XYZ file of C-alpha atoms in Angstrom:
109
model
C 48.584 124.708 87.212
C 46.511 122.601 89.612
C 44.099 121.611 86.872
C 47.039 120.533 84.719
C 48.144 118.170 87.502
C 44.564 116.959 87.815
C 44.380 116.220 84.072
C 47.718 114.372 84.242
C 46.403 112.373 87.205
C 43.297 111.442 85.221
C 45.218 110.463 82.089
C 47.703 108.326 83.982
C 44.903 106.711 86.013
C 43.114 105.752 82.785
C 46.320 104.144 81.496
C 46.870 102.378 84.834
C 43.345 100.988 84.916
C 43.565 99.797 81.319
C 46.846 98.110 82.216
C 45.204 96.521 85.245
C 42.799 94.730 82.906
C 45.707 93.691 80.664
C 47.718 92.449 83.666
C 45.376 89.447 83.834
C 45.252 89.304 87.611
C 48.870 90.454 88.034
C 50.175 87.519 85.997
C 51.602 89.737 83.228
C 54.520 91.575 84.855
C 54.741 94.331 82.220
C 51.140 95.473 82.586
C 51.247 94.894 86.347
C 54.233 97.263 86.562
C 52.567 99.865 84.352
C 49.451 99.671 86.487
C 51.191 99.982 89.859
C 53.527 102.768 88.757
C 50.655 104.537 87.003
C 48.491 104.537 90.119
C 51.399 105.934 92.134
C 51.989 108.736 89.628
C 48.267 109.423 89.402
C 47.842 109.745 93.168
C 50.958 111.911 93.401
C 49.619 114.296 90.734
C 46.202 114.287 92.404
C 47.824 115.213 95.719
C 49.580 118.159 94.037
C 46.274 119.288 92.508
C 44.661 119.155 95.963
C 46.908 121.997 97.117
C 44.554 124.421 95.359
C 41.468 122.471 94.289
C 39.009 121.404 97.019
C 39.077 117.645 97.526
C 35.394 117.171 96.668
C 35.740 118.974 93.364
C 39.032 117.313 92.440
C 37.738 113.849 93.275
C 34.470 114.406 91.371
C 36.413 115.442 88.284
C 39.088 112.734 88.711
C 36.632 109.899 89.181
C 34.026 111.159 86.699
C 36.366 111.912 83.818
C 38.351 108.765 84.617
C 35.208 106.646 84.486
C 34.188 108.115 81.142
C 37.718 107.607 79.789
C 37.855 103.995 80.946
C 34.437 103.249 79.439
C 35.542 104.669 76.098
C 38.861 102.804 76.138
C 37.147 99.559 77.150
C 34.795 100.026 74.214
C 37.668 100.721 71.804
C 40.311 98.281 73.060
C 38.406 95.451 74.733
C 35.261 95.707 72.580
C 33.113 96.189 75.689
C 29.495 96.734 74.727
C 28.080 100.183 75.492
C 24.316 99.974 75.552
C 22.068 102.987 75.209
C 21.604 102.974 78.989
C 25.391 102.946 79.460
C 25.798 105.879 77.092
C 23.087 107.829 78.923
C 24.868 107.084 82.211
C 28.161 108.330 80.791
C 26.423 111.525 79.659
C 25.010 111.977 83.174
C 28.537 111.648 84.590
C 29.816 114.320 82.196
C 26.928 116.652 83.034
C 27.456 115.998 86.742
C 31.136 116.911 86.566
C 30.251 120.116 84.714
C 27.577 121.040 87.258
C 29.888 120.381 90.207
C 32.520 122.645 88.650
C 30.060 125.392 87.755
C 28.626 125.313 91.265
C 32.077 125.874 92.700
C 33.547 128.293 90.172
C 34.739 130.659 92.876
C 36.150 128.004 95.181
C 39.114 128.681 97.388
C 41.721 126.302 98.761
């Protein structure tokens, strides 16, 4: 169940960060609200996940998967350029998250 909360935290954080870009410096109240509420929900879900997942593991997954998700959304929505170097970096993040999880497969609380 903890990993479900972690995945929710990541998904909501990706939405919140995308909304932060769309808020245009907090001048668009709709996207500002989505962003602020989203970050609150994301941190709440992350805190629930931390009941069972070690903080280092949870944060590595949260930040790594979130970064990859934001890069992909920025590419799709905002037409942000992803160079070959950027793509390689994203792949390193994914591999890093996998390695961190494999290295701590038997982790306790």
